[in-house]
PDB file of C-alpha atoms in Angstrom:
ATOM      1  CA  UNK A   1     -14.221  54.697   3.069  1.00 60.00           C
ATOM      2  CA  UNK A   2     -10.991  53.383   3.379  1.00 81.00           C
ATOM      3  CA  UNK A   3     -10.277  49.826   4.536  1.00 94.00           C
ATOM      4  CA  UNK A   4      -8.355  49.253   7.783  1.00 97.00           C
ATOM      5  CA  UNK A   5      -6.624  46.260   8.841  1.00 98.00           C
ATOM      6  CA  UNK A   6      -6.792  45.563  12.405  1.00 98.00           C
ATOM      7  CA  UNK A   7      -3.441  43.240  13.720  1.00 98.00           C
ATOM      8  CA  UNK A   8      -4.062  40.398  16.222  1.00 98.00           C
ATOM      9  CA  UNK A   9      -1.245  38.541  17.496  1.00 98.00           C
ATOM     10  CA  UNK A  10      -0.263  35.814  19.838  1.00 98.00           C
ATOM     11  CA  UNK A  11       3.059  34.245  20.910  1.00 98.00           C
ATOM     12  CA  UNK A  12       2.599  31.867  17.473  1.00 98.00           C
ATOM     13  CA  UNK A  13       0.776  33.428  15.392  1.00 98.00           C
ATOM     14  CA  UNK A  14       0.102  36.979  13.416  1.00 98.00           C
ATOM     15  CA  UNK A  15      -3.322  37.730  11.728  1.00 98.00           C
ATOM     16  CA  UNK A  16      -4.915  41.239   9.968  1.00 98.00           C
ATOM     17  CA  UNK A  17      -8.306  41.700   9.186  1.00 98.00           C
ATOM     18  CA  UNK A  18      -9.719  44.129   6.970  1.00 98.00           C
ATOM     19  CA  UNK A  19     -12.759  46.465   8.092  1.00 98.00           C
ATOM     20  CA  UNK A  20     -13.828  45.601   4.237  1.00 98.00           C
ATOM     21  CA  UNK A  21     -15.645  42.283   4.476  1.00 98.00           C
ATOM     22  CA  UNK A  22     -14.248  41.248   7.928  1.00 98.00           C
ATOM     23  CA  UNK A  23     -11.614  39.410   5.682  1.00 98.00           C
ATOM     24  CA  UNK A  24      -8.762  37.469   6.966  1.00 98.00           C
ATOM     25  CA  UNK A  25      -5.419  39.538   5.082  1.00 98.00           C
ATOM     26  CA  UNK A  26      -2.666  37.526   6.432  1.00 97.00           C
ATOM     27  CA  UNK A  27      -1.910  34.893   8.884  1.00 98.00           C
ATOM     28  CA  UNK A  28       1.413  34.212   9.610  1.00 98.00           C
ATOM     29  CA  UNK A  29       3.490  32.023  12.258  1.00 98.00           C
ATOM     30  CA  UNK A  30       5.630  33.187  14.343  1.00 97.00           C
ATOM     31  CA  UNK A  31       8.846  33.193  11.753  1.00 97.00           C
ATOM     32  CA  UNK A  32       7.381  35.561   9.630  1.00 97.00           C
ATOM     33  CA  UNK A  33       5.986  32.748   7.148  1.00 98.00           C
ATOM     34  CA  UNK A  34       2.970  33.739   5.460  1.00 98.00           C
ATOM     35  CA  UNK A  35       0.049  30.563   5.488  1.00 98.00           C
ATOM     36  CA  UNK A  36      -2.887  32.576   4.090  1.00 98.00           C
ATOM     37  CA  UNK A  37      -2.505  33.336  -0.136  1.00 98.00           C
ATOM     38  CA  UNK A  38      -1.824  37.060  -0.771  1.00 97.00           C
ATOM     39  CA  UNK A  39      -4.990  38.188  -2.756  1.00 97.00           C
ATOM     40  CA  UNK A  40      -3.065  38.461  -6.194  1.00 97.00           C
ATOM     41  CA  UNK A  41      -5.524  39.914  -8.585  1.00 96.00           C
ATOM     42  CA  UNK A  42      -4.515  38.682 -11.616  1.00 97.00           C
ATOM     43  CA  UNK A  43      -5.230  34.991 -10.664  1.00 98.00           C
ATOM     44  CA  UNK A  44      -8.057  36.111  -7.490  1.00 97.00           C
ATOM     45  CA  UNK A  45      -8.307  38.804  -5.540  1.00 96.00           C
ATOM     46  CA  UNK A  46     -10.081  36.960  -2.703  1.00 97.00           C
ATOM     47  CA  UNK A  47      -7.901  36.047   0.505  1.00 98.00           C
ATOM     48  CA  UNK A  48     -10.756  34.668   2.894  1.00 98.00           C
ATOM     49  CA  UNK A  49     -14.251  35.830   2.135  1.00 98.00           C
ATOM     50  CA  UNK A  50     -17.559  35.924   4.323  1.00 98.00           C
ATOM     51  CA  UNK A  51     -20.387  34.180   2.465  1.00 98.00           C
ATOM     52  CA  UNK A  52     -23.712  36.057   3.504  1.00 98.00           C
ATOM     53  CA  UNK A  53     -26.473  35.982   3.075  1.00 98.00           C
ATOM     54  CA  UNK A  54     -26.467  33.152   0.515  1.00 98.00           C
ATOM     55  CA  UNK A  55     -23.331  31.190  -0.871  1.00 98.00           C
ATOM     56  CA  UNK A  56     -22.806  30.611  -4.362  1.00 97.00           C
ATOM     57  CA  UNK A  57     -25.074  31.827  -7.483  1.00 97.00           C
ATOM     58  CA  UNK A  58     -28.792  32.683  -7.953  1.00 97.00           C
ATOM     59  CA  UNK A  59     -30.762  31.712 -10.626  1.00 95.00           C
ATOM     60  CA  UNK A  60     -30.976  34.997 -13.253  1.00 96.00           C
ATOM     61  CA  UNK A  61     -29.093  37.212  -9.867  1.00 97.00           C
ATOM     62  CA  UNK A  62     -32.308  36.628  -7.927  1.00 97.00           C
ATOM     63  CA  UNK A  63     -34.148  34.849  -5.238  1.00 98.00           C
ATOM     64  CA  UNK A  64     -37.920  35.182  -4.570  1.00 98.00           C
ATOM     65  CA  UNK A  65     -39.473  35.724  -1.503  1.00 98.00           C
ATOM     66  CA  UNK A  66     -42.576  36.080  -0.264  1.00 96.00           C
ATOM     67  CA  UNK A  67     -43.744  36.584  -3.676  1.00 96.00           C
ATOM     68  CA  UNK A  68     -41.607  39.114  -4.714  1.00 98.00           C
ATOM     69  CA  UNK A  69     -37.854  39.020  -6.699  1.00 98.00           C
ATOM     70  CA  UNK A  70     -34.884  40.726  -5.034  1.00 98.00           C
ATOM     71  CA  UNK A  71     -31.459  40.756  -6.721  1.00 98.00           C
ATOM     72  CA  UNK A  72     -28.259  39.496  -4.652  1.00 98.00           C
ATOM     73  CA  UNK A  73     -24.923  39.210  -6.032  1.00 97.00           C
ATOM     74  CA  UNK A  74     -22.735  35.919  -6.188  1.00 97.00           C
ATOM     75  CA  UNK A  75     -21.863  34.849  -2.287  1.00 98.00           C
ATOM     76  CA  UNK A  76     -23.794  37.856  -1.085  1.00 98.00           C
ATOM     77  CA  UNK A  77     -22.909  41.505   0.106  1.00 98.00           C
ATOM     78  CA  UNK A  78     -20.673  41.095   3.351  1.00 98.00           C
ATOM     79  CA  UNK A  79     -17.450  40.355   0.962  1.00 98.00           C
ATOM     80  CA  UNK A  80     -17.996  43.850  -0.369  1.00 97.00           C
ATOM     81  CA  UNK A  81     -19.478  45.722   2.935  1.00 98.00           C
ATOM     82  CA  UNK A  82     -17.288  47.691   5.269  1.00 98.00           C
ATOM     83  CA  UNK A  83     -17.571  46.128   8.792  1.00 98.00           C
ATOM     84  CA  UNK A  84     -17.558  48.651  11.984  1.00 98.00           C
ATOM     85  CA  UNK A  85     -14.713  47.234  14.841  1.00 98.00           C
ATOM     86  CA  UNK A  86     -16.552  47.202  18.568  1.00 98.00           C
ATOM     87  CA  UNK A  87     -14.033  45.466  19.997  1.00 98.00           C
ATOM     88  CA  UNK A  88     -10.410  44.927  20.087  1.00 98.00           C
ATOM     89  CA  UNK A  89      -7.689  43.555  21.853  1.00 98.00           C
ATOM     90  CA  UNK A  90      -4.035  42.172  21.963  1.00 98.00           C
ATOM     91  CA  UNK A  91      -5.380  39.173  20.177  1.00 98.00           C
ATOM     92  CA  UNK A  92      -8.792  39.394  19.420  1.00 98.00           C
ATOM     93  CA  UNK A  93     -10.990  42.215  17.260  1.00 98.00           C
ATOM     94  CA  UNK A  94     -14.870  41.645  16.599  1.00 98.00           C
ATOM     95  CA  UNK A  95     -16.355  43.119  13.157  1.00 98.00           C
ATOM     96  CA  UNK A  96     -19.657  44.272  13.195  1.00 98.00           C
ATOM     97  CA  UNK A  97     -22.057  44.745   9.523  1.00 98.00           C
ATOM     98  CA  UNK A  98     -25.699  45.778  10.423  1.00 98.00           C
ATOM     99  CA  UNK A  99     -28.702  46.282   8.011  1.00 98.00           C
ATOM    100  CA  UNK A 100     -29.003  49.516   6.404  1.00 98.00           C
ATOM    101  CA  UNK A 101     -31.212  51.123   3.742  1.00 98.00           C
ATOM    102  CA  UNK A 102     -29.028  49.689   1.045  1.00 97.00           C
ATOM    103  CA  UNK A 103     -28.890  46.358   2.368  1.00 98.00           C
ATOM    104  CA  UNK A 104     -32.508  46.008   2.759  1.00 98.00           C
ATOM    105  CA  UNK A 105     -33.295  46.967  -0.668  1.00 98.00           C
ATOM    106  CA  UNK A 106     -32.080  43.848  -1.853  1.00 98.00           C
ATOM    107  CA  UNK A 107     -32.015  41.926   1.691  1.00 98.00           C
ATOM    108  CA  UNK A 108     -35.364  42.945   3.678  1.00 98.00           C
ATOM    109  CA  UNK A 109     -34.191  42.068   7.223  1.00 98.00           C
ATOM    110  CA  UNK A 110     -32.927  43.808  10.606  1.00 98.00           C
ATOM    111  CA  UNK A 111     -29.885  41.295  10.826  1.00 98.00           C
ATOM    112  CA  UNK A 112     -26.660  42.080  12.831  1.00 98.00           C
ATOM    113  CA  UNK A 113     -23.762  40.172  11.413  1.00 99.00           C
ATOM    114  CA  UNK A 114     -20.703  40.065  13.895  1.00 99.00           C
ATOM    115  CA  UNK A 115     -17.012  38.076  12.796  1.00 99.00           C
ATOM    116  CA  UNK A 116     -14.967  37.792  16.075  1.00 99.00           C
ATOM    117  CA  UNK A 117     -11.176  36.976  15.800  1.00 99.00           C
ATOM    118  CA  UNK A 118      -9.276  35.510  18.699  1.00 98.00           C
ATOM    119  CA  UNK A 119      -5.360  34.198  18.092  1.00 98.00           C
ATOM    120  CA  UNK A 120      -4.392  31.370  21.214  1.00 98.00           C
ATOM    121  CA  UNK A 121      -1.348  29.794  21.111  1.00 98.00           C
ATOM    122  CA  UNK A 122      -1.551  28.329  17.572  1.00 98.00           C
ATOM    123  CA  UNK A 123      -4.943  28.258  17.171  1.00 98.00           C
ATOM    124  CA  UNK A 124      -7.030  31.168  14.545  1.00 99.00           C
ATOM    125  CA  UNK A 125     -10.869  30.809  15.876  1.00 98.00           C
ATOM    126  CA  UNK A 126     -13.351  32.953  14.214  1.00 99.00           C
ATOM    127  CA  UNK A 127     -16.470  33.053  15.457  1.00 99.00           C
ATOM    128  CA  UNK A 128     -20.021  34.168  13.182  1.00 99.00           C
ATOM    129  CA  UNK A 129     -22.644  34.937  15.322  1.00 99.00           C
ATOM    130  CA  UNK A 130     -26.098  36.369  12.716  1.00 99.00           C
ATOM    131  CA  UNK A 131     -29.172  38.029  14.763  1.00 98.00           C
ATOM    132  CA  UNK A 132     -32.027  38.612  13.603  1.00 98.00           C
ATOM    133  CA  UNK A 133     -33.717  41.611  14.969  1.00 98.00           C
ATOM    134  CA  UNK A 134     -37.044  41.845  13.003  1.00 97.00           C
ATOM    135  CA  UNK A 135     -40.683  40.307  13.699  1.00 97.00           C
ATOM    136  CA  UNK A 136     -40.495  38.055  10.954  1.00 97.00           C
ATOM    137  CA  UNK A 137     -38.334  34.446   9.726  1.00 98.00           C
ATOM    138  CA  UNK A 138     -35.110  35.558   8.403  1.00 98.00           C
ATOM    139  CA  UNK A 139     -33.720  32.931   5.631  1.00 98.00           C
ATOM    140  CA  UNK A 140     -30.133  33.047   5.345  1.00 98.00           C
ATOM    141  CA  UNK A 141     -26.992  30.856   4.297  1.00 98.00           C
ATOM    142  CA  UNK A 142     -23.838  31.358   5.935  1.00 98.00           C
ATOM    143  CA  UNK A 143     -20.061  30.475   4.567  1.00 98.00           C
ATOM    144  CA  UNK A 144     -16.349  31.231   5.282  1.00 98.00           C
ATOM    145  CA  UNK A 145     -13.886  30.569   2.753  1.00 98.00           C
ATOM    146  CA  UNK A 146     -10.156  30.519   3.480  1.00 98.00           C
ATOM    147  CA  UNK A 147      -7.844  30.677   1.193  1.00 98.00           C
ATOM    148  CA  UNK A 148      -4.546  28.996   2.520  1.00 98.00           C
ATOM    149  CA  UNK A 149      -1.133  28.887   0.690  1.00 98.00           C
ATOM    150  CA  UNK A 150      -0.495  25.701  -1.426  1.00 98.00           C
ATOM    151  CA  UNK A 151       2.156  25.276  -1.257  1.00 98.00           C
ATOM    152  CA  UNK A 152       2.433  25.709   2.592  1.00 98.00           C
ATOM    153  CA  UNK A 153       6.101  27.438   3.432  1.00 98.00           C
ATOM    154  CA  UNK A 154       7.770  24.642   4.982  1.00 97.00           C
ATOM    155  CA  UNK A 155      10.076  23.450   2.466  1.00 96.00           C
ATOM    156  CA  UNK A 156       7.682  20.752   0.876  1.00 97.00           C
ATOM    157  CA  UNK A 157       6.241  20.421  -3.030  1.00 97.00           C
ATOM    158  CA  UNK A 158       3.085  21.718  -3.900  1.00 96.00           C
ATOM    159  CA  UNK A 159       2.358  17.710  -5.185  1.00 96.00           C
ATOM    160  CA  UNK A 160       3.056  16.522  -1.319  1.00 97.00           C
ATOM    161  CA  UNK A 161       0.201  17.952   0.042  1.00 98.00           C
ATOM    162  CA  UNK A 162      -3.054  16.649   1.037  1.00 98.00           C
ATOM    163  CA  UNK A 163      -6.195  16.823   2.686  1.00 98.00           C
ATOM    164  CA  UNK A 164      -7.147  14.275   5.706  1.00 98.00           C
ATOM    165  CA  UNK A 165     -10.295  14.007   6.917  1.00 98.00           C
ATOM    166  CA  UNK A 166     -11.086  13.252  10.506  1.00 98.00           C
ATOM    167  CA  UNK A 167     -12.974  10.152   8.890  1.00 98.00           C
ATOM    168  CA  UNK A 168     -13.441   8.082   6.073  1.00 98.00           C
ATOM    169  CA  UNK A 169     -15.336   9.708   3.884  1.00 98.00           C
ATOM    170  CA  UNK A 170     -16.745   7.551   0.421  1.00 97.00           C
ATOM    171  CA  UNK A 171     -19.742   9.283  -0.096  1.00 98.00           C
ATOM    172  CA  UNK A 172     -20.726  11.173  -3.388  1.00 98.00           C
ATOM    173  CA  UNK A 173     -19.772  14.561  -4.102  1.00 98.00           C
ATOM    174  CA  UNK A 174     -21.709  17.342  -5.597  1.00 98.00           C
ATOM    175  CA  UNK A 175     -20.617  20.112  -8.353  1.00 98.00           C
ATOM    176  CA  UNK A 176     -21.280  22.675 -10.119  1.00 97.00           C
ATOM    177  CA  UNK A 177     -22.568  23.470 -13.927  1.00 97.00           C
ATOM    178  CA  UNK A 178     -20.843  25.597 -16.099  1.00 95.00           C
ATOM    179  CA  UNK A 179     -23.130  28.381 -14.892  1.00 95.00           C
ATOM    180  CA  UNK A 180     -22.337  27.980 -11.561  1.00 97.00           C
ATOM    181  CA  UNK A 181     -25.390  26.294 -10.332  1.00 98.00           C
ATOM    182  CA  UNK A 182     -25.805  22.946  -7.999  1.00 98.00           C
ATOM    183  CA  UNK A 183     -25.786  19.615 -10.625  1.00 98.00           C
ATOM    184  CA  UNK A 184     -28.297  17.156  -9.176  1.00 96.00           C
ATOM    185  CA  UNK A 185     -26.409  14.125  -9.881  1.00 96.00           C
ATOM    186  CA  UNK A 186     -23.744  12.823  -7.137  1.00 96.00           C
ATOM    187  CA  UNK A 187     -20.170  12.684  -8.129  1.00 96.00           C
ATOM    188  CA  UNK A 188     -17.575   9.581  -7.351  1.00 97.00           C
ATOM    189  CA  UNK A 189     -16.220  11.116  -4.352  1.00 96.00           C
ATOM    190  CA  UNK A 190     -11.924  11.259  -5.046  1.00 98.00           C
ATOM    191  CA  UNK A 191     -11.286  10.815  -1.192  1.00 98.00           C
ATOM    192  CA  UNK A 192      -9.399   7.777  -0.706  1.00 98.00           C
ATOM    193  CA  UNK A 193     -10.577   6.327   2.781  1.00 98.00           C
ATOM    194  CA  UNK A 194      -9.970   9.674   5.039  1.00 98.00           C
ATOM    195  CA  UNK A 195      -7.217  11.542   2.146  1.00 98.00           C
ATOM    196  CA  UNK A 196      -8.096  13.543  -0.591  1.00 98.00           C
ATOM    197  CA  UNK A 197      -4.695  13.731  -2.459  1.00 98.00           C
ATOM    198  CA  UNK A 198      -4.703  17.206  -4.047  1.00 98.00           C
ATOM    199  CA  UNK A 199      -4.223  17.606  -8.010  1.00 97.00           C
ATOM    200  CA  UNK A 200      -5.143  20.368 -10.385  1.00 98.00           C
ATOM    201  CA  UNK A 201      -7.139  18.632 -12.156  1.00 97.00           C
ATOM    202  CA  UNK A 202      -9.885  17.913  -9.529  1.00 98.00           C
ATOM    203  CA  UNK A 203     -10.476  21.290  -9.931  1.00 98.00           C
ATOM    204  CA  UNK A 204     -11.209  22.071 -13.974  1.00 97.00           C
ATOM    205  CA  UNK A 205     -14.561  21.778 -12.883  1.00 95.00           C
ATOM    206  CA  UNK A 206     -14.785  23.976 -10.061  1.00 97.00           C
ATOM    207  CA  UNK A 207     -15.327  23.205  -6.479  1.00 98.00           C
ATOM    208  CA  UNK A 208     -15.511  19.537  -4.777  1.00 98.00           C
ATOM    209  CA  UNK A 209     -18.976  19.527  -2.434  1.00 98.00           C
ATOM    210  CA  UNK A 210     -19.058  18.070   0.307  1.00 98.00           C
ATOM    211  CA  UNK A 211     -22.707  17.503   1.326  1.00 97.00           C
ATOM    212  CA  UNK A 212     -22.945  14.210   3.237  1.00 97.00           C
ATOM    213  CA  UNK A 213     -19.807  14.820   5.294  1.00 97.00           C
ATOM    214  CA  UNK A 214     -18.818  12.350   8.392  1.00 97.00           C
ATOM    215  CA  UNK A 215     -16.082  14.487   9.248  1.00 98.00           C
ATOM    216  CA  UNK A 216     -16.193  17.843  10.880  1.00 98.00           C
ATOM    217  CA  UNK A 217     -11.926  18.232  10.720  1.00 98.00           C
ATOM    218  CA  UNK A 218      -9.849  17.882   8.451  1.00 98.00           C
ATOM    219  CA  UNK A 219      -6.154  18.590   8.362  1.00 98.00           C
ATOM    220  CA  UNK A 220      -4.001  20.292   5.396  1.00 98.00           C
ATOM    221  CA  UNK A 221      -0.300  20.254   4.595  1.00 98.00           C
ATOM    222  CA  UNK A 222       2.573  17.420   3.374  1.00 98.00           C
ATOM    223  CA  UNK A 223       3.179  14.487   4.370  1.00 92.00           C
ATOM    224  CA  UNK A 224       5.518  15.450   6.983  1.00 93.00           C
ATOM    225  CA  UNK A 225       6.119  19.055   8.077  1.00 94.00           C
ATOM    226  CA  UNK A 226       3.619  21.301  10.216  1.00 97.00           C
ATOM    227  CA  UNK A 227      -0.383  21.767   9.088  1.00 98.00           C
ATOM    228  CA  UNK A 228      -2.972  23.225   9.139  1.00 98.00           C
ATOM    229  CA  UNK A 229      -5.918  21.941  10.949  1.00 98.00           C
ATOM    230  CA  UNK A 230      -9.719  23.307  10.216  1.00 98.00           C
ATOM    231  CA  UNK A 231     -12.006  22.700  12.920  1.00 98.00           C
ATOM    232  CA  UNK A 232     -15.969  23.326  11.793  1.00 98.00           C
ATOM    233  CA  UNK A 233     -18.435  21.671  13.963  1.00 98.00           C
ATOM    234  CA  UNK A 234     -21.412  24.085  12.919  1.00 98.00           C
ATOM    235  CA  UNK A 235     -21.420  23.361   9.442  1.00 98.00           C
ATOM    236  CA  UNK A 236     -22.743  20.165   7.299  1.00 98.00           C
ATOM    237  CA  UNK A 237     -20.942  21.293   4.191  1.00 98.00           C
ATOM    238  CA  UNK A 238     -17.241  21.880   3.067  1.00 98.00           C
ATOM    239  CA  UNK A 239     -16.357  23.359   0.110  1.00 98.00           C
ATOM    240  CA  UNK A 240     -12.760  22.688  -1.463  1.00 98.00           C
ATOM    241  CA  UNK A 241     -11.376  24.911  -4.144  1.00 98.00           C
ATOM    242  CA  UNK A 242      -8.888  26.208  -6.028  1.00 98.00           C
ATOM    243  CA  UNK A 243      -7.895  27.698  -9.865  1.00 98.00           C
ATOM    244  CA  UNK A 244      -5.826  25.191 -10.869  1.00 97.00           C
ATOM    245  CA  UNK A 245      -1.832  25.621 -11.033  1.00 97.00           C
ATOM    246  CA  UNK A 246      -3.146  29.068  -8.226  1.00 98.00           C
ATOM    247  CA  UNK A 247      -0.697  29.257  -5.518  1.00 98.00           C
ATOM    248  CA  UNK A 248      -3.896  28.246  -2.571  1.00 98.00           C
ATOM    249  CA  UNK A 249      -6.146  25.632  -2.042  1.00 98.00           C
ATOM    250  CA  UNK A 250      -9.610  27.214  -0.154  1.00 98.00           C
ATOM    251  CA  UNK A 251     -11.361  25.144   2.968  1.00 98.00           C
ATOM    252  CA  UNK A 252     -14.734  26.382   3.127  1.00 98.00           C
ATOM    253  CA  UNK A 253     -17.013  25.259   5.381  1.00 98.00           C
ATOM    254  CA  UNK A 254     -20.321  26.575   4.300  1.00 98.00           C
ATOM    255  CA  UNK A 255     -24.146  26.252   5.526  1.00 98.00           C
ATOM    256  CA  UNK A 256     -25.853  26.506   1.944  1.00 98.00           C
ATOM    257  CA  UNK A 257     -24.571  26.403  -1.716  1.00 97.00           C
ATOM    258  CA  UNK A 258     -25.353  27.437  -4.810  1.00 98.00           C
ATOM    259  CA  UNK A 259     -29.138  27.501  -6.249  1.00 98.00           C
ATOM    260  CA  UNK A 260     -29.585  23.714  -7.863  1.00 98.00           C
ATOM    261  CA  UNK A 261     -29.827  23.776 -11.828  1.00 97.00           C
ATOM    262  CA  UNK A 262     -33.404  25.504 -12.532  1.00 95.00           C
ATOM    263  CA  UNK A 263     -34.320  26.230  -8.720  1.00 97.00           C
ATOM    264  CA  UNK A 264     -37.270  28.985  -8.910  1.00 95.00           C
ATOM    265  CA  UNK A 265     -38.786  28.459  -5.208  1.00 97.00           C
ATOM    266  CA  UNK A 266     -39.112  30.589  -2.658  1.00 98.00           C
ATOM    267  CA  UNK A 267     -35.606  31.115  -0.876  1.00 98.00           C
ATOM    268  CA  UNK A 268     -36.924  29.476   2.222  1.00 98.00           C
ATOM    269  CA  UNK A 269     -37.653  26.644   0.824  1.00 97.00           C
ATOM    270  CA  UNK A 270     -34.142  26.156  -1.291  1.00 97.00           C
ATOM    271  CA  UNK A 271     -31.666  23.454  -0.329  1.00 96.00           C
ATOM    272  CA  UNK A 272     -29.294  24.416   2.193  1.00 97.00           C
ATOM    273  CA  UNK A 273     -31.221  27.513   3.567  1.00 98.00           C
ATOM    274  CA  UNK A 274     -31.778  28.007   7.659  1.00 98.00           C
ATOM    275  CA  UNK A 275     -34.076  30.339   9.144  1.00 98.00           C
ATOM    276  CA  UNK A 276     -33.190  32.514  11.834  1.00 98.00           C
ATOM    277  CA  UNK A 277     -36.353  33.727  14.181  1.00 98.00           C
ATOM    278  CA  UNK A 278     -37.397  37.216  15.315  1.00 98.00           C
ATOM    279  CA  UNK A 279     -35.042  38.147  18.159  1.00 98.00           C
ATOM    280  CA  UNK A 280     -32.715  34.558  17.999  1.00 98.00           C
ATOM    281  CA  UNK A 281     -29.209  34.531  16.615  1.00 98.00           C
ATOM    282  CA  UNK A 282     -27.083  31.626  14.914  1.00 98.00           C
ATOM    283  CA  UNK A 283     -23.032  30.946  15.467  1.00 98.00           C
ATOM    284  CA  UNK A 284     -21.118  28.878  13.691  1.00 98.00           C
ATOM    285  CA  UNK A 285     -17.620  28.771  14.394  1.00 98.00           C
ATOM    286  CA  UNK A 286     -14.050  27.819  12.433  1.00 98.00           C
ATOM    287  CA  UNK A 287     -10.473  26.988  13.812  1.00 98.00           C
ATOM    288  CA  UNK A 288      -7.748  27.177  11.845  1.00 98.00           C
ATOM    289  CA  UNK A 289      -4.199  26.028  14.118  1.00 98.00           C
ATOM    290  CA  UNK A 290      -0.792  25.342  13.052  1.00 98.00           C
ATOM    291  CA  UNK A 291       0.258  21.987  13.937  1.00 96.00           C
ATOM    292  CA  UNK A 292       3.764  20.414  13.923  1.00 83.00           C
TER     293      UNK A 292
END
């Protein structure tokens, strides 16, 4: 099936969303200038994936439970699924993914995964909302992962930009191996009171984790010049990312991670891992808004 991009749009901002993966294509301001990356392949192909149902790597592709082994690719299946639109508007458009026979075979619950879109003033909020329609305890990790030009287009150097957190933040950091999995040893974090001055080379090894977060905001961009702000109150993690010398830096707020070097529990019992009851749903919510 062929991907569509549905267009949202308010009086300062443009966004499209792809029916494949519910993924954020472009958002731009209202002078044409483009703040998301453009998906180039040759350095990554991802724009703003939707991490579910787990985030990160499995041990050996698999998780266990209940007694029995199920594969699941890296960061799950929604990235790759094609979402059905039930609603749309002007500015808003709501993505739906339900289970299906293929899902189940390697993800054995009745969810219902909706991504809703709205576009106010300057403000991007997308909104998760994960039900759970079978009769048993549905495990589940839940992640969005932006991908936001670096840098931004407002006439400032890729070495003026930063990332300020709402507060100070000293505490450790966590990475990952060279395998991809969760190192159980805290890292120095390289915030400097509330600022994490961005450089390449924080990134040779990956992704900076931030597990033990005081902040729920943080705000992106130069010195001077307009930002970006990312709002997300439902989520103890962020994840910060990039390939170094790639034209983006990702904001990822993320409920979960990556399996911790030699995890072989049951899934439910893995770090980061929330469990959604028969017939209850979870939301978790992200705003992205342009600031001056």
């Amino acid at each position: 099936m062929t991907a569509y991009v549905a267009t949202i749009a308010s009086d300062r901002l443009t966004a499209g969303i792809s029916t494949l993966g519910a993924e954020l294509q472009h958002l731009t301001d209202r002078d044409g200038r483009e703040l998301q990356w453009d998906g180039d392949p040759a350095v990554w192909h991802g724009r703003a994936p939707i991490l579910f149902p787990v985030i990160g790597l499995l041990e050996g592709g698999h998780y266990r439970l209940d007694g029995t082994s199920y594969p699941m690719p890296k960061h799950g299946f929604a990235r790759h699924s094609t979402f059905d639109i039930v609603a749309q508007t002007a500015d808003a458009v709501t993505m739906r993914l339900t289970a299906s026979d293929e899902t189940r075979a390697i993800y054995p619950f009745d969810f219902q995964l909706d991504i809703a879109f709205s576009l106010g003033g300057a403000t991007l909020e997308v909104v998760a909302t994960i039900a759970n329609g079978g009769d048993r305890a549905m495990p589940a990790s839940f992640g969005f992962h932006p991908a936001l030009r670096w840098p931004l287009p407002f006439g400032q150097p890729r070495d003026a930009h930063g990332i300020r957190f709402e507060r100070d933040e000293p505490a450790p950091v966590r990475r990952i191996d060279a395998n991809g999995f969760l190192l159980p040893e805290p890292q120095p974090s390289p915030v400097v009171g509330d600022l994490l001055t961005l450089r390449d080379d924080l990134f040779v090894d990956d992704a900076l984790i931030f597990d033990a977060l005081a902040s729920r905001r943080v705000s992106y961009g130069a010195a001077t010049g307009p930002r970006l702000t990312v709002d997300f109150a439902d989520f103890p993690t962020l994840g910060v990312w990039t390939k170094p010398g790639a034209g983006f830096i990702c904001i990822e707020p993320w409920q979960g991670f990556s399996d911790p070097v030699g995890f072989s529990g049951d899934i439910r019992d893995k770090p980061g891992i929330i469990e959604i009851t028969p017939g209850a749903s979870k939301r978790f919510a992200m705003h992205i808004a342009l600031t001056a």
